[in-house]
Each structure stands twice: as structure tokens, then as C-alpha cells.
Amino acid sequence: MKTNKAEIYKNAFRLFLQDNYEKVTVVKLEKAIGLSCRGIYHHTKDKLGLFKAVVDTYIFEPHKVENKFVFAEDISLRDFLQTYIEGVERTMDYLSNELGVDRKECAKCYFQFLFQAYKYYPNFVEKMDTIFEKDQQMWRKIIDKAIASGEIRNDIATEEVVDMFRMAHLGMSYVLAFTTGLDTERLKRQFDAVYKLLK
């Protein structure tokens, strides 16, 4: 019998992706997780509690800046762009492995899961805003440093440059989720193109 929280959350995650929150019944949870309802709810008080734990584990934790990206005070923008791509790849690999599917299928499933979280997780928007703001702050810091060091031009607006990099990533992630899944090589080429425009 599976009693490990990580296994419970992983199997619940796969079930929520397959059936969506509103279609997941206690019977389906018991079958997917391998525990009785009582055993499952020993770890969380009810289905919503389990769903929230899964969202915390597979949305909020992997996307926290400190869990996704390595940031050093002395890093150049050029090097940061590379570490950013590597962080995106690590997150994609982690989620793909947890789901047991390839990156293409993972991307489709994951966006569906995000919309479930938006609908059913209380205060989801506020928590996502916090993650996005920390990501934005990290980008601002690295862009300002690149301007101050002369790595990129000083006649550019930090916020607009931050948006160019972030929206390249987020936009590609969304659009390509419905076809090939995010291609990090393509994202790297986009980052390189923006970087060259800033020199």
C-alpha cells in the first residue's frame, strides 16, 4: 500500500490531468492512489485539500524563482540567459518524468491543469502573482546590472526589456503547448535575437 506523500500526490496529479477536478471521485482516487479514502484523507482532509496539495507540489513549488533559476550577483546577462534556459529545461524534465509522458504531451496536460487550478484553487491568482512578481524582480535586477556594466545599451527601458524576455518564454510556452511543446532551442534563439538588439 502506498503511504508516501510524494507517491500520493504524483498519482493524484496524473488523475486530475486525466479526468479534471470535477470528474474525480473518491472511487477513482482510491484506485489511482492505492489507498482507501480514509488513508488518503489522513494526509489531506478532503478532495479539495488533496487538489491544493497537488497544485502546491506541481505548480507553485517548481515555478518558484529560487527552485527554478540560479542567480549570482556577478552573472552577466548572457550567462543568465543560458542558466534561465537550463532552469526551464529542468522544470520541463521534472514535470514530464512525474507524469510519465514526453514533453509534448506534458505541455498540453500541464496547461489544462493550470486552468483547473485557476478555477478550483482558492487564491490561485494571488499566489501566481507572487511568483510572477519575483520572476519579474529577478529579470529587472539582471537587466539593470547589464545596463550599469555596459553589457547592453543604456538607452533602453528596463521594464520593456524584461517583458520582451519574459513574454518570449511565456508566449512560446502557451502557443507551443498545443502543438510541439516548448522548444528550448527555439527559445534560446529568441533570447539571443533580443540580446543582440540590446547591444
Short mmCIF file of C-alpha atoms in Angstrom, two decimals, residues 21-162:
data_model
loop_
_atom_site.label_atom_id
_atom_site.label_comp_id
_atom_site.label_asym_id
_atom_site.label_seq_id
_atom_site.Cartn_x
_atom_site.Cartn_y
_atom_site.Cartn_z
CA TYR A 21 -11.14 18.02 -10.79
CA GLU A 22 -14.93 17.87 -11.04
CA LYS A 23 -14.89 14.34 -12.51
CA VAL A 24 -12.52 12.88 -9.94
CA THR A 25 -14.49 10.76 -7.49
CA VAL A 26 -13.43 9.11 -4.25
CA VAL A 27 -13.52 5.73 -6.01
CA LYS A 28 -11.20 6.99 -8.75
CA LEU A 29 -8.84 8.47 -6.16
CA GLU A 30 -8.71 5.20 -4.22
CA LYS A 31 -7.96 3.24 -7.39
CA ALA A 32 -5.31 5.68 -8.70
CA ILE A 33 -3.54 6.15 -5.38
CA GLY A 34 -3.89 2.66 -3.98
CA LEU A 35 -5.28 3.77 -0.63
CA SER A 36 -8.72 3.83 0.94
CA CYS A 37 -10.48 7.16 1.25
CA ARG A 38 -9.57 7.16 4.94
CA GLY A 39 -5.91 6.59 4.09
CA ILE A 40 -5.90 9.38 1.53
CA TYR A 41 -7.62 11.83 3.82
CA HIS A 42 -5.17 11.01 6.58
CA HIS A 43 -2.78 13.17 4.54
CA THR A 44 -5.36 15.76 3.41
CA LYS A 45 -8.78 16.49 4.83
CA ASP A 46 -10.79 16.15 1.60
CA LYS A 47 -10.62 16.17 -2.20
CA LEU A 48 -10.04 19.93 -2.32
CA GLY A 49 -7.25 19.59 0.23
CA LEU A 50 -5.62 16.91 -1.90
CA PHE A 51 -6.04 19.03 -5.03
CA LYS A 52 -4.45 22.02 -3.30
CA ALA A 53 -1.51 19.88 -2.17
CA VAL A 54 -1.04 18.68 -5.75
CA VAL A 55 -1.16 22.27 -7.08
CA ASP A 56 1.34 23.36 -4.43
CA THR A 57 3.64 20.50 -5.41
CA TYR A 58 3.38 20.71 -9.20
CA ILE A 59 2.66 24.37 -9.91
CA PHE A 60 3.85 26.61 -7.11
CA GLU A 61 7.00 24.78 -5.99
CA PRO A 62 8.56 24.11 -9.43
CA HIS A 63 7.92 27.69 -10.54
CA LYS A 64 9.37 29.48 -7.53
CA VAL A 65 12.31 31.52 -8.74
CA GLU A 66 14.63 30.03 -6.13
CA ASN A 67 13.74 26.48 -7.22
CA LYS A 68 13.99 27.13 -10.94
CA PHE A 69 16.87 29.51 -11.57
CA VAL A 70 20.40 30.05 -10.34
CA PHE A 71 21.10 33.72 -9.83
CA ALA A 72 24.50 35.05 -8.83
CA GLU A 73 25.21 38.73 -8.16
CA ASP A 74 28.10 38.80 -10.64
CA ILE A 75 26.42 36.92 -13.50
CA SER A 76 26.29 38.57 -16.92
CA LEU A 77 23.02 38.83 -18.83
CA ARG A 78 24.45 36.50 -21.48
CA ASP A 79 25.24 33.82 -18.86
CA PHE A 80 21.95 34.39 -17.08
CA LEU A 81 20.02 33.71 -20.29
CA GLN A 82 21.75 30.33 -20.54
CA THR A 83 21.02 29.45 -16.90
CA TYR A 84 17.41 30.55 -17.40
CA ILE A 85 17.01 28.14 -20.34
CA GLU A 86 18.59 25.37 -18.25
CA GLY A 87 16.12 26.09 -15.43
CA VAL A 88 13.20 25.87 -17.86
CA GLU A 89 14.54 22.54 -19.16
CA ARG A 90 14.95 21.14 -15.64
CA THR A 91 11.37 22.07 -14.80
CA MET A 92 10.06 20.55 -18.03
CA ASP A 93 12.01 17.34 -17.42
CA TYR A 94 10.80 17.12 -13.82
CA LEU A 95 7.14 17.51 -14.78
CA SER A 96 7.47 15.16 -17.75
CA ASN A 97 9.06 12.49 -15.52
CA GLU A 98 6.41 12.92 -12.83
CA LEU A 99 3.66 12.46 -15.39
CA GLY A 100 5.42 9.67 -17.22
CA VAL A 101 4.85 11.33 -20.60
CA ASP A 102 7.03 13.11 -23.15
CA ARG A 103 7.47 16.89 -23.09
CA LYS A 104 4.94 17.47 -25.87
CA GLU A 105 2.15 15.63 -24.08
CA CYS A 106 3.24 17.08 -20.75
CA ALA A 107 2.85 20.65 -22.05
CA LYS A 108 -0.75 20.04 -23.17
CA CYS A 109 -1.70 18.36 -19.91
CA TYR A 110 0.02 20.97 -17.79
CA PHE A 111 -1.84 23.91 -19.28
CA GLN A 112 -5.12 22.08 -18.72
CA PHE A 113 -4.08 21.58 -15.11
CA LEU A 114 -3.24 25.29 -14.74
CA PHE A 115 -6.78 26.16 -15.79
CA GLN A 116 -8.19 23.69 -13.26
CA ALA A 117 -6.07 25.29 -10.57
CA TYR A 118 -7.31 28.72 -11.63
CA LYS A 119 -10.90 27.52 -11.28
CA TYR A 120 -10.73 25.45 -8.09
CA TYR A 121 -7.74 26.56 -6.01
CA PRO A 122 -8.68 29.39 -3.62
CA ASN A 123 -6.43 32.46 -4.05
CA PHE A 124 -4.67 30.88 -7.04
CA VAL A 125 -4.34 34.22 -8.85
CA GLU A 126 -2.73 35.91 -5.85
CA LYS A 127 -0.22 33.10 -5.41
CA MET A 128 0.66 33.13 -9.11
CA ASP A 129 1.03 36.91 -8.99
CA THR A 130 3.60 36.50 -6.21
CA ILE A 131 5.59 34.01 -8.29
CA PHE A 132 5.40 36.22 -11.39
CA GLU A 133 6.45 39.30 -9.44
CA LYS A 134 9.52 37.53 -8.04
CA ASP A 135 10.40 36.41 -11.55
CA GLN A 136 9.94 40.00 -12.78
CA GLN A 137 12.16 41.32 -9.98
CA MET A 138 14.91 38.87 -10.88
CA TRP A 139 14.79 39.98 -14.52
CA ARG A 140 14.80 43.67 -13.53
CA LYS A 141 17.86 43.13 -11.40
CA ILE A 142 19.83 41.38 -14.13
CA ILE A 143 18.81 43.89 -16.83
CA ASP A 144 19.70 46.87 -14.63
CA LYS A 145 23.06 45.28 -13.87
CA ALA A 146 23.71 44.63 -17.57
CA ILE A 147 22.94 48.30 -18.34
CA ALA A 148 25.16 49.55 -15.50
CA SER A 149 28.08 47.33 -16.56
CA GLY A 150 27.83 48.38 -20.21
CA GLU A 151 26.96 44.87 -21.36
CA ILE A 152 23.87 46.29 -23.08
CA ARG A 153 22.90 49.81 -24.15
CA ASN A 154 21.86 52.35 -21.55
CA ASP A 155 19.14 53.99 -23.69
CA ILE A 156 16.61 51.22 -23.12
CA ALA A 157 13.75 50.91 -20.65
CA THR A 158 14.23 48.07 -18.19
CA GLU A 159 10.54 47.12 -17.96
CA GLU A 160 10.15 46.80 -21.73
CA VAL A 161 13.27 44.62 -21.98
CA VAL A 162 12.10 42.44 -19.11
#
